[in-house]
Amino acid sequence: MSELDRRALAMQAPSDVMHSQSFEDTPESEPAFFPCYTDEELLSMYEDLLEIPLAQQPVEVAKRCEEDRDTQAMIEVRERVRVHMRDGDLDSAEIQLSGVTPPEDIVDIVLGYHPLHGNIEGFEGFIKRFVFGKPSETQRDLHIKSHLRDPAVFSLRAFPTRAIDLLHKYEASGLHAPMKSYPRIISTLFSVRPSPSPPSISSTLDVPSGRLAANSQAWDPFAHMRYIAHPTPDAHLYTLVIRACASTFLSPEPERALDL
């Protein structure tokens, strides 16, 4: 039983309460018990679902037509790449892709390694060697994530200047980042350390890195996203910004929350 199942079960009434209800008091057309969840409980369950790794979530796979099916050689390449990445052998995984034109899913298996380690140079070098044409939405999101996980930003909780610049660069080119990239940046801005960060590539005299400046800056990507790329935020992003309106660090802003 998953953690989510256990939480849902814990919120239901005990079985003895259910059996204590008489059948005479319950219409035959209606069940004897309806589990009731508060808005907070439903939101918590939704957020738990968001945290489940994609590999554990059911995925609807479109049936490929005959000419799009992988060759046996490409199937073997995919399996070898997965084994190398499971073992943390990045160099061997990249060797498997040399001399072939791998499908996007195989490229993304290796590409996803770099953001986890904040390796911007490795990510961009891999893109140049193995991604031909425009990067996909997933690849653009991973690119932004690699900047946010840069140790100079992630470890120091510094102002994510380069990630914001990259987001604007994608917007200007017409290749909008997917919606999930925006809460990544906004969350990072809301998490900037209280005191100014030490000098770094992500913190300059022109870009203050204190929490007050970062909190003010966090609203810009949200407004820009709605105007340029995604007019209707999803529930996850709405929750993030509404909570920010009730922040105890700054004065609560109920008027801003109503305008969202």
GROMACS .gro file of C-alpha atoms in nm:
model
  260
    1MET     CA    1   0.000   0.000   0.000
    2SER     CA    2   0.141   0.337  -0.103
    3GLU     CA    3   0.181   0.634   0.131
    4LEU     CA    4  -0.103   0.809  -0.051
    5ASP     CA    5  -0.335   0.508  -0.005
    6ARG     CA    6  -0.253   0.494   0.367
    7ARG     CA    7  -0.332   0.863   0.406
    8ALA     CA    8  -0.663   0.828   0.225
    9LEU     CA    9  -0.755   0.526   0.440
   10ALA     CA   10  -0.662   0.712   0.758
   11MET     CA   11  -0.903   0.992   0.670
   12GLN     CA   12  -1.200   0.755   0.644
   13ALA     CA   13  -1.426   0.688   0.940
   14PRO     CA   14  -1.359   0.370   1.142
   15SER     CA   15  -1.544   0.062   1.019
   16ASP     CA   16  -1.745   0.025   1.342
   17VAL     CA   17  -1.895   0.368   1.278
   18MET     CA   18  -1.998   0.257   0.933
   19HIS     CA   19  -2.163  -0.062   1.058
   20SER     CA   20  -2.346   0.123   1.334
   21GLN     CA   21  -2.564   0.296   1.077
   22SER     CA   22  -2.896   0.120   1.033
   23PHE     CA   23  -3.008   0.012   0.690
   24GLU     CA   24  -3.351   0.160   0.760
   25ASP     CA   25  -3.199   0.508   0.784
   26THR     CA   26  -3.008   0.474   0.459
   27PRO     CA   27  -3.190   0.480   0.125
   28GLU     CA   28  -3.115   0.176  -0.088
   29SER     CA   29  -3.009   0.400  -0.374
   30GLU     CA   30  -2.734   0.566  -0.168
   31PRO     CA   31  -2.426   0.417   0.000
   32ALA     CA   32  -2.415   0.419   0.377
   33PHE     CA   33  -2.096   0.619   0.398
   34PHE     CA   34  -1.932   0.899   0.203
   35PRO     CA   35  -1.571   0.989   0.293
   36CYS     CA   36  -1.541   1.365   0.330
   37TYR     CA   37  -1.216   1.549   0.265
   38THR     CA   38  -1.134   1.908   0.345
   39ASP     CA   39  -0.984   2.134   0.081
   40GLU     CA   40  -0.649   2.116   0.263
   41GLU     CA   41  -0.653   1.735   0.258
   42LEU     CA   42  -0.738   1.722  -0.111
   43LEU     CA   43  -0.463   1.972  -0.190
   44SER     CA   44  -0.213   1.773   0.014
   45MET     CA   45  -0.305   1.455  -0.172
   46TYR     CA   46  -0.268   1.637  -0.505
   47GLU     CA   47   0.077   1.762  -0.409
   48ASP     CA   48   0.179   1.410  -0.306
   49LEU     CA   49   0.083   1.290  -0.652
   50LEU     CA   50   0.304   1.558  -0.804
   51GLU     CA   51   0.599   1.423  -0.602
   52ILE     CA   52   0.564   1.066  -0.737
   53PRO     CA   53   0.851   1.007  -0.983
   54LEU     CA   54   0.739   0.989  -1.343
   55ALA     CA   55   0.875   0.637  -1.368
   56GLN     CA   56   0.616   0.524  -1.111
   57GLN     CA   57   0.321   0.702  -1.271
   58PRO     CA   58   0.101   0.534  -1.533
   59VAL     CA   59   0.186   0.674  -1.873
   60GLU     CA   60  -0.036   0.656  -2.177
   61VAL     CA   61   0.184   0.564  -2.469
   62ALA     CA   62   0.062   0.635  -2.818
   63LYS     CA   63   0.080   0.336  -3.049
   64ARG     CA   64   0.350   0.390  -3.307
   65CYS     CA   65   0.285   0.339  -3.673
   66GLU     CA   66   0.499   0.081  -3.850
   67GLU     CA   67   0.753   0.324  -3.995
   68ASP     CA   68   0.813   0.486  -3.653
   69ARG     CA   69   0.896   0.164  -3.470
   70ASP     CA   70   1.248   0.133  -3.333
   71THR     CA   71   1.484  -0.104  -3.502
   72GLN     CA   72   1.622  -0.390  -3.296
   73ALA     CA   73   1.958  -0.211  -3.288
   74MET     CA   74   1.798   0.103  -3.140
   75ILE     CA   75   1.611  -0.103  -2.882
   76GLU     CA   76   1.942  -0.251  -2.774
   77VAL     CA   77   2.101   0.096  -2.760
   78ARG     CA   78   1.818   0.215  -2.534
   79GLU     CA   79   1.865  -0.076  -2.296
   80ARG     CA   80   2.242  -0.031  -2.279
   81VAL     CA   81   2.201   0.342  -2.214
   82ARG     CA   82   1.959   0.269  -1.930
   83VAL     CA   83   2.200   0.021  -1.774
   84HIS     CA   84   2.492   0.266  -1.795
   85MET     CA   85   2.285   0.549  -1.645
   86ARG     CA   86   2.161   0.321  -1.368
   87ASP     CA   87   2.525   0.250  -1.286
   88GLY     CA   88   2.615   0.621  -1.307
   89ASP     CA   89   2.845   0.560  -1.604
   90LEU     CA   90   2.775   0.874  -1.806
   91ASP     CA   91   3.072   0.836  -2.042
   92SER     CA   92   2.970   0.486  -2.151
   93ALA     CA   93   2.611   0.602  -2.204
   94GLU     CA   94   2.727   0.883  -2.432
   95ILE     CA   95   2.948   0.641  -2.626
   96GLN     CA   96   2.638   0.436  -2.706
   97LEU     CA   97   2.486   0.741  -2.875
   98SER     CA   98   2.789   0.818  -3.089
   99GLY     CA   99   2.739   0.753  -3.460
  100VAL     CA  100   2.360   0.713  -3.436
  101THR     CA  101   2.059   0.944  -3.440
  102PRO     CA  102   1.882   0.838  -3.121
  103PRO     CA  103   1.512   0.906  -3.053
  104GLU     CA  104   1.429   1.188  -2.814
  105ASP     CA  105   1.347   0.959  -2.522
  106ILE     CA  106   1.695   0.804  -2.531
  107VAL     CA  107   1.858   1.148  -2.545
  108ASP     CA  108   1.650   1.263  -2.248
  109ILE     CA  109   1.758   0.963  -2.038
  110VAL     CA  110   2.117   1.088  -2.052
  111LEU     CA  111   2.030   1.457  -2.061
  112GLY     CA  112   1.838   1.432  -1.734
  113TYR     CA  113   2.157   1.337  -1.550
  114HIS     CA  114   2.314   1.683  -1.581
  115PRO     CA  115   2.042   1.892  -1.410
  116LEU     CA  116   2.051   1.659  -1.110
  117HIS     CA  117   2.413   1.760  -1.058
  118GLY     CA  118   2.384   2.123  -1.169
  119ASN     CA  119   2.624   2.055  -1.454
  120ILE     CA  120   2.543   2.337  -1.698
  121GLU     CA  121   2.849   2.286  -1.920
  122GLY     CA  122   2.784   1.914  -1.947
  123PHE     CA  123   2.420   1.974  -2.036
  124GLU     CA  124   2.489   2.234  -2.304
  125GLY     CA  125   2.775   2.030  -2.449
  126PHE     CA  126   2.551   1.725  -2.475
  127ILE     CA  127   2.278   1.933  -2.644
  128LYS     CA  128   2.523   2.049  -2.910
  129ARG     CA  129   2.639   1.695  -2.984
  130PHE     CA  130   2.314   1.499  -2.977
  131VAL     CA  131   2.016   1.734  -3.020
  132PHE     CA  132   1.957   1.834  -3.380
  133GLY     CA  133   1.709   2.112  -3.434
  134LYS     CA  134   1.506   2.288  -3.168
  135PRO     CA  135   1.508   2.145  -2.815
  136SER     CA  136   1.181   1.990  -2.701
  137GLU     CA  137   0.973   2.121  -2.412
  138THR     CA  138   1.124   1.858  -2.183
  139GLN     CA  139   1.474   1.954  -2.288
  140ARG     CA  140   1.407   2.325  -2.237
  141ASP     CA  141   1.275   2.251  -1.888
  142LEU     CA  142   1.583   2.041  -1.808
  143HIS     CA  143   1.805   2.322  -1.936
  144ILE     CA  144   1.647   2.569  -1.693
  145LYS     CA  145   1.662   2.311  -1.416
  146SER     CA  146   2.035   2.264  -1.471
  147HIS     CA  147   2.087   2.636  -1.404
  148LEU     CA  148   1.871   2.625  -1.091
  149ARG     CA  149   2.067   2.325  -0.958
  150ASP     CA  150   2.400   2.495  -1.021
  151PRO     CA  151   2.578   2.475  -0.682
  152ALA     CA  152   2.640   2.850  -0.696
  153VAL     CA  153   2.262   2.895  -0.684
  154PHE     CA  154   2.121   2.580  -0.525
  155SER     CA  155   2.365   2.533  -0.238
  156LEU     CA  156   2.393   2.903  -0.153
  157ARG     CA  157   2.024   2.979  -0.216
  158ALA     CA  158   2.140   3.263  -0.437
  159PHE     CA  159   1.953   3.475  -0.687
  160PRO     CA  160   1.900   3.260  -1.004
  161THR     CA  161   2.006   3.525  -1.253
  162ARG     CA  162   2.117   3.291  -1.529
  163ALA     CA  163   1.805   3.075  -1.506
  164ILE     CA  164   1.584   3.384  -1.542
  165ASP     CA  165   1.791   3.508  -1.836
  166LEU     CA  166   1.759   3.169  -2.003
  167LEU     CA  167   1.382   3.166  -1.950
  168HIS     CA  168   1.353   3.508  -2.116
  169LYS     CA  169   1.579   3.392  -2.399
  170TYR     CA  170   1.348   3.101  -2.472
  171GLU     CA  171   1.045   3.330  -2.459
  172ALA     CA  172   1.204   3.577  -2.700
  173SER     CA  173   1.283   3.297  -2.946
  174GLY     CA  174   0.922   3.174  -2.946
  175LEU     CA  175   1.023   2.848  -2.778
  176HIS     CA  176   0.838   2.893  -2.453
  177ALA     CA  177   0.944   2.684  -2.157
  178PRO     CA  178   0.675   2.445  -2.030
  179MET     CA  179   0.460   2.563  -1.743
  180LYS     CA  180   0.646   2.350  -1.487
  181SER     CA  181   0.961   2.557  -1.548
  182TYR     CA  182   0.797   2.868  -1.405
  183PRO     CA  183   0.722   2.733  -1.055
  184ARG     CA  184   1.081   2.603  -1.048
  185ILE     CA  185   1.211   2.958  -1.086
  186ILE     CA  186   0.945   3.116  -0.867
  187SER     CA  187   1.010   2.867  -0.586
  188THR     CA  188   1.382   2.937  -0.608
  189LEU     CA  189   1.319   3.311  -0.581
  190PHE     CA  190   1.097   3.264  -0.277
  191SER     CA  191   1.375   3.053  -0.121
  192VAL     CA  192   1.662   3.299  -0.161
  193ARG     CA  193   1.855   3.330   0.163
  194PRO     CA  194   1.765   3.619   0.396
  195SER     CA  195   2.105   3.789   0.382
  196PRO     CA  196   2.285   3.885   0.062
  197SER     CA  197   2.464   3.587  -0.091
  198PRO     CA  198   2.841   3.581  -0.127
  199PRO     CA  199   2.967   3.716  -0.460
  200SER     CA  200   2.914   3.459  -0.734
  201ILE     CA  201   2.829   3.428  -1.101
  202SER     CA  202   2.463   3.446  -0.999
  203SER     CA  203   2.485   3.750  -0.773
  204THR     CA  204   2.613   4.087  -0.890
  205LEU     CA  205   2.592   4.444  -0.773
  206ASP     CA  206   2.332   4.507  -1.042
  207VAL     CA  207   2.114   4.216  -0.927
  208PRO     CA  208   2.055   4.223  -0.551
  209SER     CA  209   2.024   3.874  -0.409
  210GLY     CA  210   1.859   3.942  -0.074
  211ARG     CA  211   1.526   3.786   0.012
  212LEU     CA  212   1.327   4.108  -0.023
  213ALA     CA  213   1.451   4.168  -0.377
  214ALA     CA  214   1.399   3.802  -0.471
  215ASN     CA  215   1.043   3.797  -0.339
  216SER     CA  216   0.962   4.106  -0.540
  217GLN     CA  217   1.123   3.956  -0.849
  218ALA     CA  218   0.927   3.631  -0.814
  219TRP     CA  219   0.608   3.794  -0.938
  220ASP     CA  220   0.763   3.894  -1.269
  221PRO     CA  221   0.795   3.540  -1.414
  222PHE     CA  222   0.438   3.466  -1.308
  223ALA     CA  223   0.295   3.774  -1.480
  224HIS     CA  224   0.519   3.728  -1.783
  225MET     CA  225   0.418   3.362  -1.817
  226ARG     CA  226   0.049   3.452  -1.829
  227TYR     CA  227   0.106   3.724  -2.087
  228ILE     CA  228   0.356   3.544  -2.310
  229ALA     CA  229   0.330   3.168  -2.275
  230HIS     CA  230   0.063   3.013  -2.051
  231PRO     CA  231  -0.243   3.231  -1.978
  232THR     CA  232  -0.399   2.984  -1.733
  233PRO     CA  233  -0.173   2.856  -1.453
  234ASP     CA  234  -0.225   2.504  -1.322
  235ALA     CA  235  -0.334   2.425  -0.966
  236HIS     CA  236   0.024   2.368  -0.848
  237LEU     CA  237   0.141   2.712  -0.960
  238TYR     CA  238  -0.172   2.883  -0.828
  239THR     CA  239  -0.113   2.720  -0.489
  240LEU     CA  240   0.247   2.840  -0.485
  241VAL     CA  241   0.166   3.205  -0.550
  242ILE     CA  242  -0.142   3.214  -0.325
  243ARG     CA  243   0.070   3.082  -0.037
  244ALA     CA  244   0.323   3.353  -0.113
  245CYS     CA  245   0.049   3.612  -0.071
  246ALA     CA  246   0.004   3.487   0.285
  247SER     CA  247   0.376   3.485   0.358
  248THR     CA  248   0.471   3.569   0.715
  249PHE     CA  249   0.802   3.717   0.595
  250LEU     CA  250   0.625   3.995   0.409
  251SER     CA  251   0.296   4.156   0.502
  252PRO     CA  252   0.003   3.939   0.384
  253GLU     CA  253  -0.133   4.057   0.050
  254PRO     CA  254  -0.498   3.946   0.021
  255GLU     CA  255  -0.563   4.198  -0.256
  256ARG     CA  256  -0.291   4.043  -0.471
  257ALA     CA  257  -0.430   3.695  -0.405
  258LEU     CA  258  -0.775   3.807  -0.524
  259ASP     CA  259  -0.626   3.952  -0.841
  260LEU     CA  260  -0.450   3.627  -0.934
   0.00000   0.00000   0.00000
